[in-house]
mmCIF file with all atom_site columns, C-alpha atoms in Angstrom:
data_model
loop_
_atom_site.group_PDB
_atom_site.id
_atom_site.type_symbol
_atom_site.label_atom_id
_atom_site.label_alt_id
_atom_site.label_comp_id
_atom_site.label_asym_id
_atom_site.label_entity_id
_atom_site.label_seq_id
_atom_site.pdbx_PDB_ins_code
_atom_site.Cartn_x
_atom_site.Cartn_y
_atom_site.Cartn_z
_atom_site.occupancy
_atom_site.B_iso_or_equiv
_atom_site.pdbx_formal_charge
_atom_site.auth_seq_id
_atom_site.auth_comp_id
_atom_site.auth_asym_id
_atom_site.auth_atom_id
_atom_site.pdbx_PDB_model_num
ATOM 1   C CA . UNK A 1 1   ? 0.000   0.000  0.000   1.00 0.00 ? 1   UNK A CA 1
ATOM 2   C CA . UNK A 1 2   ? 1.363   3.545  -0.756  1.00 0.00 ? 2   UNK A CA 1
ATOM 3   C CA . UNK A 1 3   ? 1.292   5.812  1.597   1.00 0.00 ? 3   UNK A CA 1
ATOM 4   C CA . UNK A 1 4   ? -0.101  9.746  0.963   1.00 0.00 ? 4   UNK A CA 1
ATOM 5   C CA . UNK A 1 5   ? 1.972   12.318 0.628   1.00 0.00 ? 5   UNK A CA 1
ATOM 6   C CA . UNK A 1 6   ? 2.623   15.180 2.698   1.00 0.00 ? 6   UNK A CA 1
ATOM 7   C CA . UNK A 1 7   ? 3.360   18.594 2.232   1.00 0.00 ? 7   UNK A CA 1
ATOM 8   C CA . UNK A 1 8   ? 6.123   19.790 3.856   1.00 0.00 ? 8   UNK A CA 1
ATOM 9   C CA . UNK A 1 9   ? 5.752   23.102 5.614   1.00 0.00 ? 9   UNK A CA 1
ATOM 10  C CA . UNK A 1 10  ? 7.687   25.486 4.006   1.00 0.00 ? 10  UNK A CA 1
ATOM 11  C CA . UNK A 1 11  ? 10.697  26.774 5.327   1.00 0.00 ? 11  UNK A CA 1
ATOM 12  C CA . UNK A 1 12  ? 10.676  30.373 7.275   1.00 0.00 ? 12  UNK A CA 1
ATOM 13  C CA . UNK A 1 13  ? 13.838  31.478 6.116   1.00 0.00 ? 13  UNK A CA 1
ATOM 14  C CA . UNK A 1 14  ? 12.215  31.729 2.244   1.00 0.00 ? 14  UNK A CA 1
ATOM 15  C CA . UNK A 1 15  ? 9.494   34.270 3.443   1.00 0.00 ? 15  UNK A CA 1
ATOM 16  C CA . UNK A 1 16  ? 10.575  37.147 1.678   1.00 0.00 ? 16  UNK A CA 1
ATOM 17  C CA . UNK A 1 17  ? 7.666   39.466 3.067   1.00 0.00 ? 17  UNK A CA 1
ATOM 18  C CA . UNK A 1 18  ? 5.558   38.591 5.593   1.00 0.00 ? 18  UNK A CA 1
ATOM 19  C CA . UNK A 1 19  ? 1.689   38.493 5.233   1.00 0.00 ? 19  UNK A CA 1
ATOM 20  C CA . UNK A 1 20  ? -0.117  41.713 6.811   1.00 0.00 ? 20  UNK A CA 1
ATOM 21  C CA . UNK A 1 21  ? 2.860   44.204 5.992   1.00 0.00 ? 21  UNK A CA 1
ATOM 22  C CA . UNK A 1 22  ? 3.748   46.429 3.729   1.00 0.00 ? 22  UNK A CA 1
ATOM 23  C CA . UNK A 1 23  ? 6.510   47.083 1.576   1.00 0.00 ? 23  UNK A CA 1
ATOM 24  C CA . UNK A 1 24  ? 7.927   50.484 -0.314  1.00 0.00 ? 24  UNK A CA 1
ATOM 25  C CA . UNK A 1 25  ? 6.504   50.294 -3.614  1.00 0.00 ? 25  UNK A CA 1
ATOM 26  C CA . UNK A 1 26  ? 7.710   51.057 -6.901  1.00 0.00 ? 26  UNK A CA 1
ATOM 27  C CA . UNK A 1 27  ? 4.639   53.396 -7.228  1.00 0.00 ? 27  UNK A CA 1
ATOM 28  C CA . UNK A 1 28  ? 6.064   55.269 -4.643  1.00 0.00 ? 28  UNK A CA 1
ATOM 29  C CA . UNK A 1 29  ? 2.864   55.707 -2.697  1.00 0.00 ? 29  UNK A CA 1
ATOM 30  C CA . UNK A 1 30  ? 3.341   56.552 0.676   1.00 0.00 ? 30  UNK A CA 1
ATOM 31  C CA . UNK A 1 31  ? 3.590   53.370 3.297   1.00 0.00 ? 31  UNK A CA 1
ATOM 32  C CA . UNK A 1 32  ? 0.530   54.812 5.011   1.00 0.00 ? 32  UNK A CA 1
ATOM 33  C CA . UNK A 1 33  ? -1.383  55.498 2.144   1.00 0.00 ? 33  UNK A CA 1
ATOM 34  C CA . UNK A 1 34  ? -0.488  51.881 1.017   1.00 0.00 ? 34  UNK A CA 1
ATOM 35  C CA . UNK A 1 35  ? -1.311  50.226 4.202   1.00 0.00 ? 35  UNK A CA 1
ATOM 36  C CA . UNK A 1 36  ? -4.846  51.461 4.213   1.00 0.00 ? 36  UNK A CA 1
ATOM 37  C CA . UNK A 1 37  ? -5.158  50.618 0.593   1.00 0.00 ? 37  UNK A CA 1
ATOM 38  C CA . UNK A 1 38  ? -4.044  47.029 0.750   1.00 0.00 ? 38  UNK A CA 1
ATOM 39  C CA . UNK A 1 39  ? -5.973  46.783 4.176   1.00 0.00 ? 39  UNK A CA 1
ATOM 40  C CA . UNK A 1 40  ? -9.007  47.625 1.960   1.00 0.00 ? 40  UNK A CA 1
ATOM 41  C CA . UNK A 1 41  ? -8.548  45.545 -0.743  1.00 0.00 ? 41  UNK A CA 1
ATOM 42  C CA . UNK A 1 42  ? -7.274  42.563 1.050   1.00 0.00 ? 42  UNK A CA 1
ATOM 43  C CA . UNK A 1 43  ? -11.139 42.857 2.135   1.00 0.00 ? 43  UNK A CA 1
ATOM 44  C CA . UNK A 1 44  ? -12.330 43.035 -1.552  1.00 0.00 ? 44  UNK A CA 1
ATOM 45  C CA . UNK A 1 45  ? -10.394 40.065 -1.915  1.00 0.00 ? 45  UNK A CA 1
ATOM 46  C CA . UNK A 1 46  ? -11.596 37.937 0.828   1.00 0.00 ? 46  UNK A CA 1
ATOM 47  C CA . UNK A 1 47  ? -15.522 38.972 -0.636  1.00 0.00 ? 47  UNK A CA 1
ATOM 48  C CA . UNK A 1 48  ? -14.558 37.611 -4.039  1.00 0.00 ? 48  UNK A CA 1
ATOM 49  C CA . UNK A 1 49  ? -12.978 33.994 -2.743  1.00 0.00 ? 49  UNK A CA 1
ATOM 50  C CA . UNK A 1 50  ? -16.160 33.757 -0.777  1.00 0.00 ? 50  UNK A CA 1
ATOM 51  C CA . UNK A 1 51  ? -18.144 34.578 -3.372  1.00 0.00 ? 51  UNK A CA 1
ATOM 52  C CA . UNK A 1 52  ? -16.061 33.112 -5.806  1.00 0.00 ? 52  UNK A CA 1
ATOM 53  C CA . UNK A 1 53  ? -17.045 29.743 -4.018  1.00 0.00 ? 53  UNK A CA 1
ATOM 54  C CA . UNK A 1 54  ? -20.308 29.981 -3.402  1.00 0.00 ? 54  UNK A CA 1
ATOM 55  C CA . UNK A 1 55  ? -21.793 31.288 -6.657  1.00 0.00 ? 55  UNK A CA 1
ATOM 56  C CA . UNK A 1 56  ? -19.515 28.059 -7.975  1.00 0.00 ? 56  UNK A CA 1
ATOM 57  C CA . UNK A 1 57  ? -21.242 25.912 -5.741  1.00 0.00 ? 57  UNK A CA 1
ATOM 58  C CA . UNK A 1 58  ? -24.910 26.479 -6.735  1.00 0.00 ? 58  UNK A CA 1
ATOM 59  C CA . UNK A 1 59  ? -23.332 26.265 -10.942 1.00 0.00 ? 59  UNK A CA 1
ATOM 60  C CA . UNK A 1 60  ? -22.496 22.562 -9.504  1.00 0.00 ? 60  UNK A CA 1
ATOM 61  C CA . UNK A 1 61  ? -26.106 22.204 -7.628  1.00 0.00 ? 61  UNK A CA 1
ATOM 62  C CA . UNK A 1 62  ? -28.506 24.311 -9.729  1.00 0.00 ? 62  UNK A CA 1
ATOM 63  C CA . UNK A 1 63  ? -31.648 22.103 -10.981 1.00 0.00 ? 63  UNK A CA 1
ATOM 64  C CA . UNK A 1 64  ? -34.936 22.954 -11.797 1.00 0.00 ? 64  UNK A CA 1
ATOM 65  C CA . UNK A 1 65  ? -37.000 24.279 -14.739 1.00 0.00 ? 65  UNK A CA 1
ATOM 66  C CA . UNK A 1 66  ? -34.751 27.335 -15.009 1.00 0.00 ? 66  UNK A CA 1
ATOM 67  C CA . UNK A 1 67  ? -31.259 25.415 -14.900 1.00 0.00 ? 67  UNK A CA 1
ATOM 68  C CA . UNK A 1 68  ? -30.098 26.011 -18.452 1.00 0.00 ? 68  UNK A CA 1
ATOM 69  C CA . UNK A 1 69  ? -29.820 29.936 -17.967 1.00 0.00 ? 69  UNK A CA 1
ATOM 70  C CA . UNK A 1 70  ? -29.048 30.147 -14.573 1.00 0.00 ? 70  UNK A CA 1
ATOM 71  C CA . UNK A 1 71  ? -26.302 27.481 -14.694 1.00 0.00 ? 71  UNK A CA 1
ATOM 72  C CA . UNK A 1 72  ? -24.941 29.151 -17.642 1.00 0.00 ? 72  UNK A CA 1
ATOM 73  C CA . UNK A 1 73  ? -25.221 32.829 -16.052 1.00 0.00 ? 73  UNK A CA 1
ATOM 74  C CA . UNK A 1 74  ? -23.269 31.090 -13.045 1.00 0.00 ? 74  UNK A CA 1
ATOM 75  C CA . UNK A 1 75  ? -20.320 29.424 -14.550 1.00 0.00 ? 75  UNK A CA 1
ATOM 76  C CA . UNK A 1 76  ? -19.744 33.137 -16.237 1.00 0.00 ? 76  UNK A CA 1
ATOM 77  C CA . UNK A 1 77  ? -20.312 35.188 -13.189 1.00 0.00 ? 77  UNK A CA 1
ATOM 78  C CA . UNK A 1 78  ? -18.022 32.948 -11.459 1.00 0.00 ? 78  UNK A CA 1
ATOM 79  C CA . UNK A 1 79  ? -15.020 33.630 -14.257 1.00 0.00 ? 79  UNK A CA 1
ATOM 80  C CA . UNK A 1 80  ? -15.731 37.203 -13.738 1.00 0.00 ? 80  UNK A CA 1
ATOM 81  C CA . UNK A 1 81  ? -14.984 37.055 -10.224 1.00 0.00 ? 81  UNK A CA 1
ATOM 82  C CA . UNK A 1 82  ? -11.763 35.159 -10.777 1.00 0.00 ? 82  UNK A CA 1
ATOM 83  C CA . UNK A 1 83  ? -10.750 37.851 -13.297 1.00 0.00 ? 83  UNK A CA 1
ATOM 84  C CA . UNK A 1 84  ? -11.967 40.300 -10.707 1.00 0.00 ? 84  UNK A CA 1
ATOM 85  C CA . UNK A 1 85  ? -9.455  38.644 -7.809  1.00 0.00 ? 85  UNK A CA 1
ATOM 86  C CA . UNK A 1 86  ? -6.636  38.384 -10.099 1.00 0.00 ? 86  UNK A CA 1
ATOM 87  C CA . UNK A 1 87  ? -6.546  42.183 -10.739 1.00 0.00 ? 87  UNK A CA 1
ATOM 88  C CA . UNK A 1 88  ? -6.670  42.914 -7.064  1.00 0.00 ? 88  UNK A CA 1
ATOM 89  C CA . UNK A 1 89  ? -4.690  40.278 -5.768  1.00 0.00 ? 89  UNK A CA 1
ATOM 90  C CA . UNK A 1 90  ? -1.880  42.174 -8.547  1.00 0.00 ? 90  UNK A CA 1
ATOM 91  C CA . UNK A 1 91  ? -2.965  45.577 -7.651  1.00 0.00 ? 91  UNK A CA 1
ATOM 92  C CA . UNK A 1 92  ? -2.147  44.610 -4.227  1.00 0.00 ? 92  UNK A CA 1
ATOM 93  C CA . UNK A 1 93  ? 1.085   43.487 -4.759  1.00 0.00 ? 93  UNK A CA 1
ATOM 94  C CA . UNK A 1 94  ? 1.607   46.642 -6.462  1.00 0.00 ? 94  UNK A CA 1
ATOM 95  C CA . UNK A 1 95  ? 1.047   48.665 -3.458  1.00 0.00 ? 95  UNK A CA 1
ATOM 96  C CA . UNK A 1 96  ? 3.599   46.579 -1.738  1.00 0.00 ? 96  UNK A CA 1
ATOM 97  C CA . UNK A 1 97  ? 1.106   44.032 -0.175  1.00 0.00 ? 97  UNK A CA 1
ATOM 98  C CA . UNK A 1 98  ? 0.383   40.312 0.041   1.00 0.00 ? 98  UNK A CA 1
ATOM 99  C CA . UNK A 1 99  ? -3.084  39.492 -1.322  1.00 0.00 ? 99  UNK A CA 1
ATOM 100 C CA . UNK A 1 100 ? -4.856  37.447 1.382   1.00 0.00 ? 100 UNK A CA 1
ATOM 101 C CA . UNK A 1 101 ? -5.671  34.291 0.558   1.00 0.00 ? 101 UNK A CA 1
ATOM 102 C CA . UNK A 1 102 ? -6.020  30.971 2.663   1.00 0.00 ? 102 UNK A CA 1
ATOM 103 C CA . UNK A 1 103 ? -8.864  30.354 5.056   1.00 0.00 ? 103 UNK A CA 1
ATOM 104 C CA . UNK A 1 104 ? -8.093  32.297 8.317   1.00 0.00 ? 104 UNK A CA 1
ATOM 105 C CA . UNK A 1 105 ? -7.519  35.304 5.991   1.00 0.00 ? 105 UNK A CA 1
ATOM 106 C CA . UNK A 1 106 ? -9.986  35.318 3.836   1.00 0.00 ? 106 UNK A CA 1
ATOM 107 C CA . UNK A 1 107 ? -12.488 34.871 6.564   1.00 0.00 ? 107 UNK A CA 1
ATOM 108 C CA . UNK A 1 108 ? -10.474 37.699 8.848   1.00 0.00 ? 108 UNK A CA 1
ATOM 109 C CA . UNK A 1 109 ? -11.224 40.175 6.311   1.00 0.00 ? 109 UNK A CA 1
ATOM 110 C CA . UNK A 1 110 ? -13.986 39.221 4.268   1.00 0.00 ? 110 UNK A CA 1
ATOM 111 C CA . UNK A 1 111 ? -17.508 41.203 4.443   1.00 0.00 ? 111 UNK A CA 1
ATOM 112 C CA . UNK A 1 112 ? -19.785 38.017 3.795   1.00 0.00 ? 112 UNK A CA 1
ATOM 113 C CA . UNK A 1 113 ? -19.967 35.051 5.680   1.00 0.00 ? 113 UNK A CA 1
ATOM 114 C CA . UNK A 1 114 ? -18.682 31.490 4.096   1.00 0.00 ? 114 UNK A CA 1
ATOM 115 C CA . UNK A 1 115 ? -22.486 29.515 3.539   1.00 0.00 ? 115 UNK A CA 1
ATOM 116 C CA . UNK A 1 116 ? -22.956 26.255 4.831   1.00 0.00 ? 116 UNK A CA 1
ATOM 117 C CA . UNK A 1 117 ? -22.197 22.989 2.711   1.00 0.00 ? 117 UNK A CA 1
ATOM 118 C CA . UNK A 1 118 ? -25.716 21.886 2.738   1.00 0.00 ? 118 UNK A CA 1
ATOM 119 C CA . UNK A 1 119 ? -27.497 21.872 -0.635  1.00 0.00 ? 119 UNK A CA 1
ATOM 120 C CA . UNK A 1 120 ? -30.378 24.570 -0.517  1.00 0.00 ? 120 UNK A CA 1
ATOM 121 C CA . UNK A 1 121 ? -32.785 25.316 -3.048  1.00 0.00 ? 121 UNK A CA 1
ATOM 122 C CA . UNK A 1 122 ? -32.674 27.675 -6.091  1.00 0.00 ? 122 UNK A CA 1
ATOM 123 C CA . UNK A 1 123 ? -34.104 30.412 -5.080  1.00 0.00 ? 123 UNK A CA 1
ATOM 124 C CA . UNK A 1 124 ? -32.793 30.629 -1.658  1.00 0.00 ? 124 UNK A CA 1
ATOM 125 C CA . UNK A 1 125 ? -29.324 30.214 -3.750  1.00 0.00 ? 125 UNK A CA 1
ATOM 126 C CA . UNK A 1 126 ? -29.571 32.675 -5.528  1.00 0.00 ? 126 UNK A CA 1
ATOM 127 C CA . UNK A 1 127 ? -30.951 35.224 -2.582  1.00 0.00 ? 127 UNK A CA 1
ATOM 128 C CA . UNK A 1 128 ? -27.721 34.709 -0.878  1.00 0.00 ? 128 UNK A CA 1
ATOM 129 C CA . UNK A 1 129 ? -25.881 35.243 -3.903  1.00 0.00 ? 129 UNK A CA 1
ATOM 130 C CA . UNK A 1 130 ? -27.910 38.387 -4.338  1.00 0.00 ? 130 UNK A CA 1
ATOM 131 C CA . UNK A 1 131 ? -27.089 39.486 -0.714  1.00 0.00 ? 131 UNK A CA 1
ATOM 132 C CA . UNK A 1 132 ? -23.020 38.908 -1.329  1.00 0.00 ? 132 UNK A CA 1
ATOM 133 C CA . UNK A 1 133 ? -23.124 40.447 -4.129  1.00 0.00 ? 133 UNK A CA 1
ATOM 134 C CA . UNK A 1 134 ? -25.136 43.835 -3.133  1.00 0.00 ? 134 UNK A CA 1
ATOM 135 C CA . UNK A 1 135 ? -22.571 44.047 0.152   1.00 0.00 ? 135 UNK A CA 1
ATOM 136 C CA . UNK A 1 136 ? -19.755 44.175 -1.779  1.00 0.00 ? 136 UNK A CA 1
ATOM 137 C CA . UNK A 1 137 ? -20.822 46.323 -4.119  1.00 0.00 ? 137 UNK A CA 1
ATOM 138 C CA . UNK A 1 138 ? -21.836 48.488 -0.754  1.00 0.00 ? 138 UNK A CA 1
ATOM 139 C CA . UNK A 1 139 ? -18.047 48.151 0.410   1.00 0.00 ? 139 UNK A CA 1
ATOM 140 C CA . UNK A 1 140 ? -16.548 48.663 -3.156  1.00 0.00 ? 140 UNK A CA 1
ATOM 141 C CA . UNK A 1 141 ? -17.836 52.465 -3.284  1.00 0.00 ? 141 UNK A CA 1
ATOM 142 C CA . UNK A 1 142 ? -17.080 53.162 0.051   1.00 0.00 ? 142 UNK A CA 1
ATOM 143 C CA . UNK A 1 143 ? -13.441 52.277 -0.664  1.00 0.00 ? 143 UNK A CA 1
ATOM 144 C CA . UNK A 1 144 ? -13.569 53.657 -4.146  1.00 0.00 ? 144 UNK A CA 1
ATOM 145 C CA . UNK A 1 145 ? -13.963 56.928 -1.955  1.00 0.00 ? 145 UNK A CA 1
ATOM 146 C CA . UNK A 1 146 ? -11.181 56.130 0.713   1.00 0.00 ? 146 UNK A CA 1
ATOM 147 C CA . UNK A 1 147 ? -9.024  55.481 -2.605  1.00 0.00 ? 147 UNK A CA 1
ATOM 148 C CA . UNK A 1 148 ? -9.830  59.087 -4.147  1.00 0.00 ? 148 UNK A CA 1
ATOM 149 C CA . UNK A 1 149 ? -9.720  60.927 -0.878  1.00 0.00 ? 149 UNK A CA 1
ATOM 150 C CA . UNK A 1 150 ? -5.978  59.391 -0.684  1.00 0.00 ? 150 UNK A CA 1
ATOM 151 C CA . UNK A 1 151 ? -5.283  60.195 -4.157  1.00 0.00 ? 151 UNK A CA 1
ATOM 152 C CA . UNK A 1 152 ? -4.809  56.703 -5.893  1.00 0.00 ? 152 UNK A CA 1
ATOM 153 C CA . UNK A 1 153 ? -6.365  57.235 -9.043  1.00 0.00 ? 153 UNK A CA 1
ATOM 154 C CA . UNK A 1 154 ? -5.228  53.725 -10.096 1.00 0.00 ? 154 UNK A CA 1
ATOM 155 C CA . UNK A 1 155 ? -6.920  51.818 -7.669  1.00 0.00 ? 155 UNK A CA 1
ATOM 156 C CA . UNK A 1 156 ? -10.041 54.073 -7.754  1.00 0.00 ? 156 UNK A CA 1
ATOM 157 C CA . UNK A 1 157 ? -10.443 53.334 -11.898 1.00 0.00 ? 157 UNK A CA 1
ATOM 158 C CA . UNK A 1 158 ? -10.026 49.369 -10.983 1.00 0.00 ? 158 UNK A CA 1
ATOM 159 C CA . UNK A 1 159 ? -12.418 49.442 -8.100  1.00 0.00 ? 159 UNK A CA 1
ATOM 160 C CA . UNK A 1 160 ? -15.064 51.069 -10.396 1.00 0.00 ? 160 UNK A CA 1
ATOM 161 C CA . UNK A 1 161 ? -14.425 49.023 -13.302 1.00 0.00 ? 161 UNK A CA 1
ATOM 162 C CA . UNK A 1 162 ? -15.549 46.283 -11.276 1.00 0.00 ? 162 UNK A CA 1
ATOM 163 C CA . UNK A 1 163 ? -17.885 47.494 -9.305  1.00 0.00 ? 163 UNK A CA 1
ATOM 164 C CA . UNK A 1 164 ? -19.814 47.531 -13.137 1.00 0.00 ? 164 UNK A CA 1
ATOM 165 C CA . UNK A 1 165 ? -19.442 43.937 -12.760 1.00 0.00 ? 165 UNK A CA 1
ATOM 166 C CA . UNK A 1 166 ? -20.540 43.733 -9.808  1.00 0.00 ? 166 UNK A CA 1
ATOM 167 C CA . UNK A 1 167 ? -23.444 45.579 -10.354 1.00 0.00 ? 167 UNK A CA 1
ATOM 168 C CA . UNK A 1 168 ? -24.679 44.134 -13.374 1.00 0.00 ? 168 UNK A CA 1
ATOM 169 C CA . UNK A 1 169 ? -24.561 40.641 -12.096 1.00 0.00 ? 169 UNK A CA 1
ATOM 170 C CA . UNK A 1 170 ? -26.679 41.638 -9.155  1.00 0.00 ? 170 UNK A CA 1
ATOM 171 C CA . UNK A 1 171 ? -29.204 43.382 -11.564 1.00 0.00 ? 171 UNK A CA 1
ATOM 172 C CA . UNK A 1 172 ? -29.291 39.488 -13.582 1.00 0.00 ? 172 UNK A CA 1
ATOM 173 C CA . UNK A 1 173 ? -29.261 38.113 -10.098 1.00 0.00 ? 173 UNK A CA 1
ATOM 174 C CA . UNK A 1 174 ? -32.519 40.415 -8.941  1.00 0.00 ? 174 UNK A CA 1
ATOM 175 C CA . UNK A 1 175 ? -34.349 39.535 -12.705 1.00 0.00 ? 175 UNK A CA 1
ATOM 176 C CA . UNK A 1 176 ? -34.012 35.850 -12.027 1.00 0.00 ? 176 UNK A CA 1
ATOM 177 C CA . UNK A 1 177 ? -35.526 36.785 -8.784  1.00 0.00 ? 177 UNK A CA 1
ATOM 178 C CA . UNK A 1 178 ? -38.228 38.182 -9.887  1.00 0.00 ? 178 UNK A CA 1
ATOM 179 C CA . UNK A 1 179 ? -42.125 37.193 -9.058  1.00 0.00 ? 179 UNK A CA 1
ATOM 180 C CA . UNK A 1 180 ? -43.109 36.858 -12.617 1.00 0.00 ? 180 UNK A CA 1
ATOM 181 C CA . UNK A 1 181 ? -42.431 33.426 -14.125 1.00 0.00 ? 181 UNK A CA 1
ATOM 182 C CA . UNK A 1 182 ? -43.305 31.389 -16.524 1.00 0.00 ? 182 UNK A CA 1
ATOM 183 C CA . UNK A 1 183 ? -42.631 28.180 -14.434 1.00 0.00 ? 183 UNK A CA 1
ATOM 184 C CA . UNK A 1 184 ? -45.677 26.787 -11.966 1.00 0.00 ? 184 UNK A CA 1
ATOM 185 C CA . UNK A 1 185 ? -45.288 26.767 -8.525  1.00 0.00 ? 185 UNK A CA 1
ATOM 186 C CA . UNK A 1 186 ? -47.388 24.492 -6.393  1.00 0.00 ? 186 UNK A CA 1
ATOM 187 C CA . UNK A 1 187 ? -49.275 26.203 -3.412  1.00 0.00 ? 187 UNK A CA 1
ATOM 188 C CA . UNK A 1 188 ? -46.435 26.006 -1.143  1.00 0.00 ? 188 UNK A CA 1
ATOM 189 C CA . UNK A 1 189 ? -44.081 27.671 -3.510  1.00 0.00 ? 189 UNK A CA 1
#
């Protein structure tokens, strides 16, 4: 029988910079400035892996009359959020940060909570998706501001480009939500 293998931790004389510091940057942005910039978009970050996972979750467990578009719309929306978290994760670095990323900091900073494992239906998937979706686009233009009022134009553009995203996903989100349907619901429903 072969056995598993194991990771080795890795050694602490390779850390070149230690999570939850900054560095100088070559975009020579003051290290205050910085700090509070990377603070708030190691929390944009931590929203999209939690997202991220969830909205791929219900792709893998939608069923139902509606599946075909909201599967589809799903798998998309979830490659937009990847594509969203890459540009961070680099704009971070940037700044002279490390991106969060693992589970204690993604749920230290993140502004949604990680939903359970159990399989829930549709519409209530969909709600919650909703809800994520609406709070970060909440937190997005309040740093958006913080990223103006500190003069990082940069940062500000990217925020907003996504926040268009984010936004228009939420508006599909809210449509699929809607009362009318063409699909019967029994009395319960």
């Amino acid at each position: 029988m072969t056995s598993t293998p194991h990771l080795r931790r890795p050694d602490p004389s390779h850390v070149r910079q230690e999570w939850g510091t900054v560095a100088e940057n070559s975009l020579r942005l003051e290290r205050d400035v910085a700090e509070q910039l990377v603070t708030a978009l190691n929390s944009e970050i931590s929203g999209l892996y939690i997202l991220f996972n969830q909205v791929r979750k219900h792709y893998w467990l939608a069923e139902g009359a509606e599946w075909g578009p909201i599967s589809d719309f799903l798998e998309d929306a979830a490659d937009r959020l990847t594509e969203m978290t890459d540009d961070i994760a680099i704009r971070i670095t940037a700044l002279g940060g490390v991106p969060a990323c693992g589970p204690m900091g993604i749920r230290q900073h993140a502004p949604i909570f990680i939903e359970e494992a159990h399989h829930y239906d549709v519409r209530s998937s969909l709600e919650r998706d909703l809800d994520g979706y609406a709070t970060l686009a909440v937190q997005w233009r309040e740093h958006i501001e913080l990223a103006d009022q500190l003069g990082d134009v940069a940062t500000s553009e990217l925020l907003r480009r996504h926040l268009k995203t984010l936004e228009a996903d939420a508006h599909v989100l809210d449509r699929y939500l809607a009362d009318d349907t063409l699909v019967l619901r029994d009395a319960t429903g």
